[in-house]
């Protein structure tokens, strides 16, 4: 609390990121859904060729080269892409652009009760009413729950975080068709890790109200550069540009643009790493089930796993061994650990540690 802060900042509960290791601290970091593999070798080449003298100049406002690469990757027109400083910024601009403040409408933005915890923070920060829609008991998002409910917009992650489950693109289409006057934001941060790759980008030609948000942090191993983008009808993209240019016309720096372009164009490396992660995920899921864990089927680069012992205790004991996973000390979620998929070697160490903890719990 501070007398110098306004009421919003005094009252708001900010987003809490996953624990970051201290410099020099050696840990197995499985708590922030980063990619365990290095970025594309093309990124290294782009950095080697980068002209440092250009850093004295402002970057390209529209991130033209990145937009061209993203448009090619997603099979859309360049007019359908908007770039930002990470998908969090893109989502924030979406909230400002497409959803109305409480003072202008009594209608809420609809979002899953358990999903990316930045959504309720954005709602509060931008003074937007929200309505949390419960997931089913198996953590499944039911499209019917988003039909016939008055709203000023809809946002959900697909696959969902932290619960790992995805809905079909046909279900996204049903939601969009039933809400023609609202923008439906489909946050596809983890879509690359679906075994049967399916993206809502295919909907934007038919549904002018669909906005798909992507990040290079996960599948492209570029969490450190902060770059995300939206894919939508040109009218929605123009709205995002208007919001951006009322706030910060240069959100993506020159270096990030060059790196992002190189990564997006290396589709072969993208496919290689995402398939590695999918394979490791399947193996770890099977081993955890042998140890008595239960979990919903994962379409993401993490597992949402319920252990056969006290979840908080397991989290703390793993942390004491230098293994970081994510624990949400909230109702329902507190029974589960969110475990990012690392390299095979990292996951073997995790499994060994968990076996020991489960055995200790059984013997106590």
Short mmCIF file of N, CA and C in Angstrom, two decimals, residues 65-172:
data_model
loop_
_atom_site.label_atom_id
_atom_site.label_comp_id
_atom_site.label_asym_id
_atom_site.label_seq_id
_atom_site.Cartn_x
_atom_site.Cartn_y
_atom_site.Cartn_z
N UNK A 65 9.24 -7.38 -41.76
CA UNK A 65 9.87 -8.66 -42.08
C UNK A 65 9.30 -9.80 -41.25
N UNK A 66 8.99 -9.52 -39.99
CA UNK A 66 8.37 -10.54 -39.13
C UNK A 66 6.97 -10.86 -39.64
N UNK A 67 6.23 -9.83 -39.99
CA UNK A 67 4.87 -10.02 -40.50
C UNK A 67 4.90 -10.88 -41.77
N UNK A 68 5.86 -10.61 -42.65
CA UNK A 68 5.96 -11.39 -43.88
C UNK A 68 6.24 -12.87 -43.55
N UNK A 69 7.14 -13.10 -42.61
CA UNK A 69 7.49 -14.47 -42.23
C UNK A 69 6.31 -15.16 -41.53
N UNK A 70 5.63 -14.45 -40.64
CA UNK A 70 4.48 -15.03 -39.93
C UNK A 70 3.34 -15.32 -40.90
N UNK A 71 3.12 -14.43 -41.85
CA UNK A 71 2.07 -14.65 -42.85
C UNK A 71 2.35 -15.90 -43.67
N UNK A 72 3.61 -16.09 -44.01
CA UNK A 72 4.00 -17.30 -44.75
C UNK A 72 3.80 -18.54 -43.89
N UNK A 73 4.21 -18.46 -42.61
CA UNK A 73 4.09 -19.60 -41.70
C UNK A 73 2.63 -20.01 -41.53
N UNK A 74 1.73 -19.02 -41.41
CA UNK A 74 0.32 -19.31 -41.13
C UNK A 74 -0.55 -19.35 -42.37
N UNK A 75 0.01 -19.05 -43.55
CA UNK A 75 -0.76 -19.12 -44.77
C UNK A 75 -1.84 -18.07 -44.89
N UNK A 76 -1.53 -16.84 -44.43
CA UNK A 76 -2.48 -15.74 -44.50
C UNK A 76 -1.81 -14.55 -45.18
N UNK A 77 -2.58 -13.47 -45.37
CA UNK A 77 -2.02 -12.25 -45.94
C UNK A 77 -1.29 -11.43 -44.90
N UNK A 78 -0.37 -10.60 -45.35
CA UNK A 78 0.37 -9.75 -44.42
C UNK A 78 -0.55 -8.78 -43.68
N UNK A 79 -1.68 -8.45 -44.29
CA UNK A 79 -2.65 -7.56 -43.65
C UNK A 79 -3.36 -8.23 -42.48
N UNK A 80 -3.12 -9.52 -42.31
CA UNK A 80 -3.78 -10.28 -41.24
C UNK A 80 -2.90 -10.49 -40.01
N UNK A 81 -1.74 -9.86 -39.96
CA UNK A 81 -0.79 -10.07 -38.86
C UNK A 81 -0.51 -8.76 -38.13
N UNK A 82 -0.46 -8.86 -36.80
CA UNK A 82 -0.08 -7.74 -35.93
C UNK A 82 0.97 -8.24 -34.95
N UNK A 83 2.09 -7.53 -34.84
CA UNK A 83 3.18 -7.95 -33.95
C UNK A 83 3.23 -7.10 -32.69
N UNK A 84 3.68 -7.72 -31.59
CA UNK A 84 3.84 -6.99 -30.35
C UNK A 84 4.98 -7.54 -29.53
N UNK A 85 5.25 -6.88 -28.42
CA UNK A 85 6.35 -7.25 -27.53
C UNK A 85 5.90 -8.39 -26.62
N UNK A 86 5.84 -9.59 -27.20
CA UNK A 86 5.35 -10.76 -26.49
C UNK A 86 3.85 -10.88 -26.64
N UNK A 87 3.34 -12.10 -26.53
CA UNK A 87 1.89 -12.29 -26.67
C UNK A 87 1.14 -11.65 -25.50
N UNK A 88 1.79 -11.45 -24.36
CA UNK A 88 1.13 -10.76 -23.25
C UNK A 88 0.77 -9.33 -23.66
N UNK A 89 1.68 -8.64 -24.33
CA UNK A 89 1.37 -7.29 -24.80
C UNK A 89 0.27 -7.34 -25.87
N UNK A 90 0.37 -8.31 -26.77
CA UNK A 90 -0.66 -8.43 -27.80
C UNK A 90 -2.03 -8.66 -27.17
N UNK A 91 -2.09 -9.54 -26.17
CA UNK A 91 -3.35 -9.78 -25.47
C UNK A 91 -3.85 -8.51 -24.76
N UNK A 92 -2.94 -7.79 -24.13
CA UNK A 92 -3.31 -6.55 -23.45
C UNK A 92 -3.91 -5.55 -24.43
N UNK A 93 -3.31 -5.44 -25.60
CA UNK A 93 -3.83 -4.52 -26.61
C UNK A 93 -5.18 -5.01 -27.14
N UNK A 94 -5.35 -6.33 -27.25
CA UNK A 94 -6.64 -6.89 -27.64
C UNK A 94 -7.72 -6.50 -26.63
N UNK A 95 -7.42 -6.61 -25.35
CA UNK A 95 -8.39 -6.24 -24.31
C UNK A 95 -8.78 -4.76 -24.46
N UNK A 96 -7.80 -3.91 -24.72
CA UNK A 96 -8.06 -2.48 -24.86
C UNK A 96 -8.83 -2.16 -26.13
N UNK A 97 -8.61 -2.93 -27.17
CA UNK A 97 -9.20 -2.64 -28.47
C UNK A 97 -10.61 -3.19 -28.63
N UNK A 98 -10.85 -4.40 -28.13
CA UNK A 98 -12.09 -5.11 -28.47
C UNK A 98 -13.12 -5.18 -27.35
N UNK A 99 -12.73 -5.00 -26.09
CA UNK A 99 -13.65 -5.15 -24.98
C UNK A 99 -13.95 -3.80 -24.35
N UNK A 100 -15.22 -3.56 -24.00
CA UNK A 100 -15.65 -2.26 -23.48
C UNK A 100 -15.49 -2.17 -21.96
N UNK A 101 -15.24 -0.96 -21.49
CA UNK A 101 -15.13 -0.70 -20.05
C UNK A 101 -16.50 -0.81 -19.38
N UNK A 102 -16.47 -1.06 -18.07
CA UNK A 102 -17.71 -1.20 -17.29
C UNK A 102 -18.62 0.01 -17.45
N UNK A 103 -18.02 1.21 -17.51
CA UNK A 103 -18.80 2.44 -17.57
C UNK A 103 -19.62 2.53 -18.86
N UNK A 104 -19.18 1.83 -19.91
CA UNK A 104 -19.86 1.92 -21.20
C UNK A 104 -20.83 0.79 -21.45
N UNK A 105 -20.64 -0.32 -20.77
CA UNK A 105 -21.54 -1.46 -20.94
C UNK A 105 -21.53 -2.30 -19.68
N UNK A 106 -22.67 -2.91 -19.39
CA UNK A 106 -22.71 -3.82 -18.25
C UNK A 106 -22.33 -5.22 -18.61
N UNK A 107 -21.96 -5.43 -19.88
CA UNK A 107 -21.68 -6.78 -20.35
C UNK A 107 -20.26 -7.20 -20.00
N UNK A 108 -20.08 -8.47 -19.66
CA UNK A 108 -18.74 -8.96 -19.28
C UNK A 108 -18.00 -9.59 -20.46
N UNK A 109 -16.70 -9.71 -20.32
CA UNK A 109 -15.92 -10.58 -21.20
C UNK A 109 -15.97 -11.98 -20.59
N UNK A 110 -16.22 -12.98 -21.40
CA UNK A 110 -16.31 -14.36 -20.93
C UNK A 110 -14.94 -15.02 -21.02
N UNK A 111 -14.59 -15.77 -19.99
CA UNK A 111 -13.31 -16.49 -19.96
C UNK A 111 -13.45 -17.71 -19.07
N UNK A 112 -12.63 -18.75 -19.27
CA UNK A 112 -12.71 -19.92 -18.40
C UNK A 112 -12.34 -19.57 -16.95
N UNK A 113 -12.98 -20.27 -16.02
CA UNK A 113 -12.68 -20.04 -14.60
C UNK A 113 -11.21 -20.34 -14.31
N UNK A 114 -10.70 -21.41 -14.89
CA UNK A 114 -9.28 -21.76 -14.74
C UNK A 114 -8.62 -21.64 -16.10
N UNK A 115 -7.79 -20.63 -16.25
CA UNK A 115 -7.10 -20.41 -17.50
C UNK A 115 -5.90 -19.52 -17.23
N UNK A 116 -5.36 -18.89 -18.26
CA UNK A 116 -4.19 -18.04 -18.09
C UNK A 116 -4.52 -16.93 -17.11
N UNK A 117 -3.76 -16.83 -16.03
CA UNK A 117 -4.13 -15.93 -14.95
C UNK A 117 -3.88 -14.46 -15.26
N UNK A 118 -3.37 -14.14 -16.45
CA UNK A 118 -3.29 -12.74 -16.86
C UNK A 118 -4.65 -12.20 -17.30
N UNK A 119 -5.57 -13.07 -17.74
CA UNK A 119 -6.86 -12.59 -18.24
C UNK A 119 -7.63 -11.79 -17.18
N UNK A 120 -7.82 -12.31 -15.97
CA UNK A 120 -8.52 -11.51 -14.96
C UNK A 120 -7.75 -10.25 -14.56
N UNK A 121 -6.41 -10.31 -14.59
CA UNK A 121 -5.61 -9.12 -14.28
C UNK A 121 -5.86 -8.03 -15.32
N UNK A 122 -5.82 -8.40 -16.59
CA UNK A 122 -6.10 -7.42 -17.66
C UNK A 122 -7.50 -6.84 -17.48
N UNK A 123 -8.48 -7.68 -17.15
CA UNK A 123 -9.85 -7.21 -16.98
C UNK A 123 -9.93 -6.14 -15.89
N UNK A 124 -9.28 -6.41 -14.78
CA UNK A 124 -9.31 -5.44 -13.68
C UNK A 124 -8.53 -4.19 -14.04
N UNK A 125 -7.37 -4.36 -14.66
CA UNK A 125 -6.51 -3.23 -14.97
C UNK A 125 -7.17 -2.27 -15.96
N UNK A 126 -7.92 -2.84 -16.92
CA UNK A 126 -8.57 -2.01 -17.93
C UNK A 126 -10.04 -1.75 -17.62
N UNK A 127 -10.47 -2.10 -16.39
CA UNK A 127 -11.81 -1.81 -15.90
C UNK A 127 -12.89 -2.45 -16.79
N UNK A 128 -12.68 -3.72 -17.09
CA UNK A 128 -13.61 -4.49 -17.91
C UNK A 128 -14.28 -5.55 -17.04
N UNK A 129 -15.58 -5.60 -17.07
CA UNK A 129 -16.29 -6.63 -16.32
C UNK A 129 -15.97 -8.01 -16.91
N UNK A 130 -15.86 -9.02 -16.06
CA UNK A 130 -15.58 -10.36 -16.56
C UNK A 130 -16.52 -11.37 -15.92
N UNK A 131 -16.73 -12.46 -16.64
CA UNK A 131 -17.54 -13.57 -16.14
C UNK A 131 -16.73 -14.84 -16.33
N UNK A 132 -16.42 -15.52 -15.23
CA UNK A 132 -15.65 -16.76 -15.28
C UNK A 132 -16.59 -17.93 -15.53
N UNK A 133 -16.35 -18.66 -16.60
CA UNK A 133 -17.18 -19.81 -16.96
C UNK A 133 -16.52 -21.09 -16.45
N UNK A 134 -17.18 -21.85 -15.57
CA UNK A 134 -16.55 -23.07 -15.05
C UNK A 134 -16.22 -24.07 -16.14
N UNK A 135 -15.12 -24.76 -15.98
CA UNK A 135 -14.80 -25.90 -16.82
C UNK A 135 -15.59 -27.11 -16.32
N UNK A 136 -15.67 -28.13 -17.14
CA UNK A 136 -16.30 -29.37 -16.69
C UNK A 136 -15.39 -30.07 -15.68
N UNK A 137 -15.90 -31.11 -15.03
CA UNK A 137 -15.13 -31.79 -13.99
C UNK A 137 -13.82 -32.36 -14.51
N UNK A 138 -13.79 -32.70 -15.80
CA UNK A 138 -12.57 -33.24 -16.40
C UNK A 138 -11.69 -32.14 -17.01
N UNK A 139 -11.97 -30.88 -16.62
CA UNK A 139 -11.23 -29.69 -17.07
C UNK A 139 -11.45 -29.38 -18.55
N UNK A 140 -12.53 -29.89 -19.10
CA UNK A 140 -12.85 -29.62 -20.50
C UNK A 140 -13.64 -28.34 -20.64
N UNK A 141 -13.29 -27.52 -21.63
CA UNK A 141 -14.07 -26.34 -21.96
C UNK A 141 -15.23 -26.77 -22.85
N UNK A 142 -16.45 -26.43 -22.44
CA UNK A 142 -17.64 -26.80 -23.20
C UNK A 142 -18.10 -25.60 -24.02
N UNK A 143 -18.05 -25.65 -25.35
CA UNK A 143 -18.47 -24.51 -26.18
C UNK A 143 -19.89 -24.04 -25.89
N UNK A 144 -20.77 -24.97 -25.49
CA UNK A 144 -22.16 -24.59 -25.20
C UNK A 144 -22.25 -23.55 -24.09
N UNK A 145 -21.27 -23.53 -23.20
CA UNK A 145 -21.29 -22.57 -22.09
C UNK A 145 -21.02 -21.14 -22.54
N UNK A 146 -20.59 -20.98 -23.80
CA UNK A 146 -20.27 -19.65 -24.34
C UNK A 146 -21.30 -19.22 -25.38
N UNK A 147 -22.41 -19.94 -25.44
CA UNK A 147 -23.46 -19.66 -26.40
C UNK A 147 -24.71 -19.19 -25.66
N UNK A 148 -25.24 -18.05 -26.09
CA UNK A 148 -26.44 -17.51 -25.46
C UNK A 148 -26.19 -16.73 -24.19
N UNK A 149 -24.92 -16.45 -23.89
CA UNK A 149 -24.56 -15.67 -22.69
C UNK A 149 -24.17 -14.26 -23.14
N UNK A 150 -24.91 -13.22 -22.72
CA UNK A 150 -24.58 -11.86 -23.14
C UNK A 150 -23.15 -11.50 -22.75
N UNK A 151 -22.42 -10.86 -23.65
CA UNK A 151 -21.02 -10.55 -23.39
C UNK A 151 -20.53 -9.41 -24.28
N UNK A 152 -19.37 -8.86 -23.92
CA UNK A 152 -18.72 -7.86 -24.76
C UNK A 152 -17.48 -8.44 -25.43
N UNK A 153 -17.27 -9.75 -25.28
CA UNK A 153 -16.12 -10.42 -25.88
C UNK A 153 -15.85 -11.73 -25.17
N UNK A 154 -15.00 -12.54 -25.78
CA UNK A 154 -14.66 -13.86 -25.25
C UNK A 154 -13.17 -14.07 -25.43
N UNK A 155 -12.52 -14.67 -24.41
CA UNK A 155 -11.11 -15.02 -24.52
C UNK A 155 -10.88 -16.37 -23.85
N UNK A 156 -10.13 -17.23 -24.51
CA UNK A 156 -9.74 -18.50 -23.90
C UNK A 156 -8.46 -18.99 -24.56
N UNK A 157 -7.70 -19.75 -23.78
CA UNK A 157 -6.47 -20.36 -24.30
C UNK A 157 -6.81 -21.73 -24.86
N UNK A 158 -6.27 -22.04 -26.02
CA UNK A 158 -6.52 -23.33 -26.65
C UNK A 158 -5.25 -23.83 -27.32
N UNK A 159 -4.59 -24.84 -26.71
CA UNK A 159 -4.91 -25.56 -25.48
C UNK A 159 -4.91 -24.64 -24.24
N UNK A 160 -5.68 -25.07 -23.26
CA UNK A 160 -5.83 -24.24 -22.07
C UNK A 160 -4.65 -24.41 -21.12
N UNK A 161 -4.35 -23.33 -20.41
CA UNK A 161 -3.34 -23.35 -19.36
C UNK A 161 -4.01 -22.94 -18.06
N UNK A 162 -3.78 -23.67 -16.96
CA UNK A 162 -2.79 -24.74 -16.80
C UNK A 162 -3.32 -26.14 -17.04
N UNK A 163 -4.56 -26.28 -17.55
CA UNK A 163 -5.22 -27.58 -17.53
C UNK A 163 -4.92 -28.46 -18.75
N UNK A 164 -4.19 -27.97 -19.72
CA UNK A 164 -3.61 -28.71 -20.85
C UNK A 164 -4.58 -29.13 -21.95
N UNK A 165 -5.88 -29.05 -21.72
CA UNK A 165 -6.83 -29.60 -22.69
C UNK A 165 -7.11 -28.62 -23.82
N UNK A 166 -7.42 -29.16 -25.00
CA UNK A 166 -7.75 -28.35 -26.17
C UNK A 166 -9.15 -28.71 -26.66
N UNK A 167 -9.79 -27.75 -27.33
CA UNK A 167 -11.04 -28.04 -28.03
C UNK A 167 -10.76 -27.98 -29.52
N UNK A 168 -11.61 -28.61 -30.30
CA UNK A 168 -11.44 -28.66 -31.75
C UNK A 168 -11.70 -27.29 -32.36
N UNK A 169 -11.09 -27.04 -33.52
CA UNK A 169 -11.32 -25.79 -34.22
C UNK A 169 -12.81 -25.64 -34.57
N UNK A 170 -13.47 -26.74 -34.84
CA UNK A 170 -14.92 -26.67 -35.12
C UNK A 170 -15.69 -26.11 -33.93
N UNK A 171 -15.22 -26.39 -32.71
CA UNK A 171 -15.86 -25.84 -31.51
C UNK A 171 -15.57 -24.35 -31.38
N UNK A 172 -14.36 -23.93 -31.74
CA UNK A 172 -14.05 -22.49 -31.77
C UNK A 172 -14.97 -21.78 -32.75
#
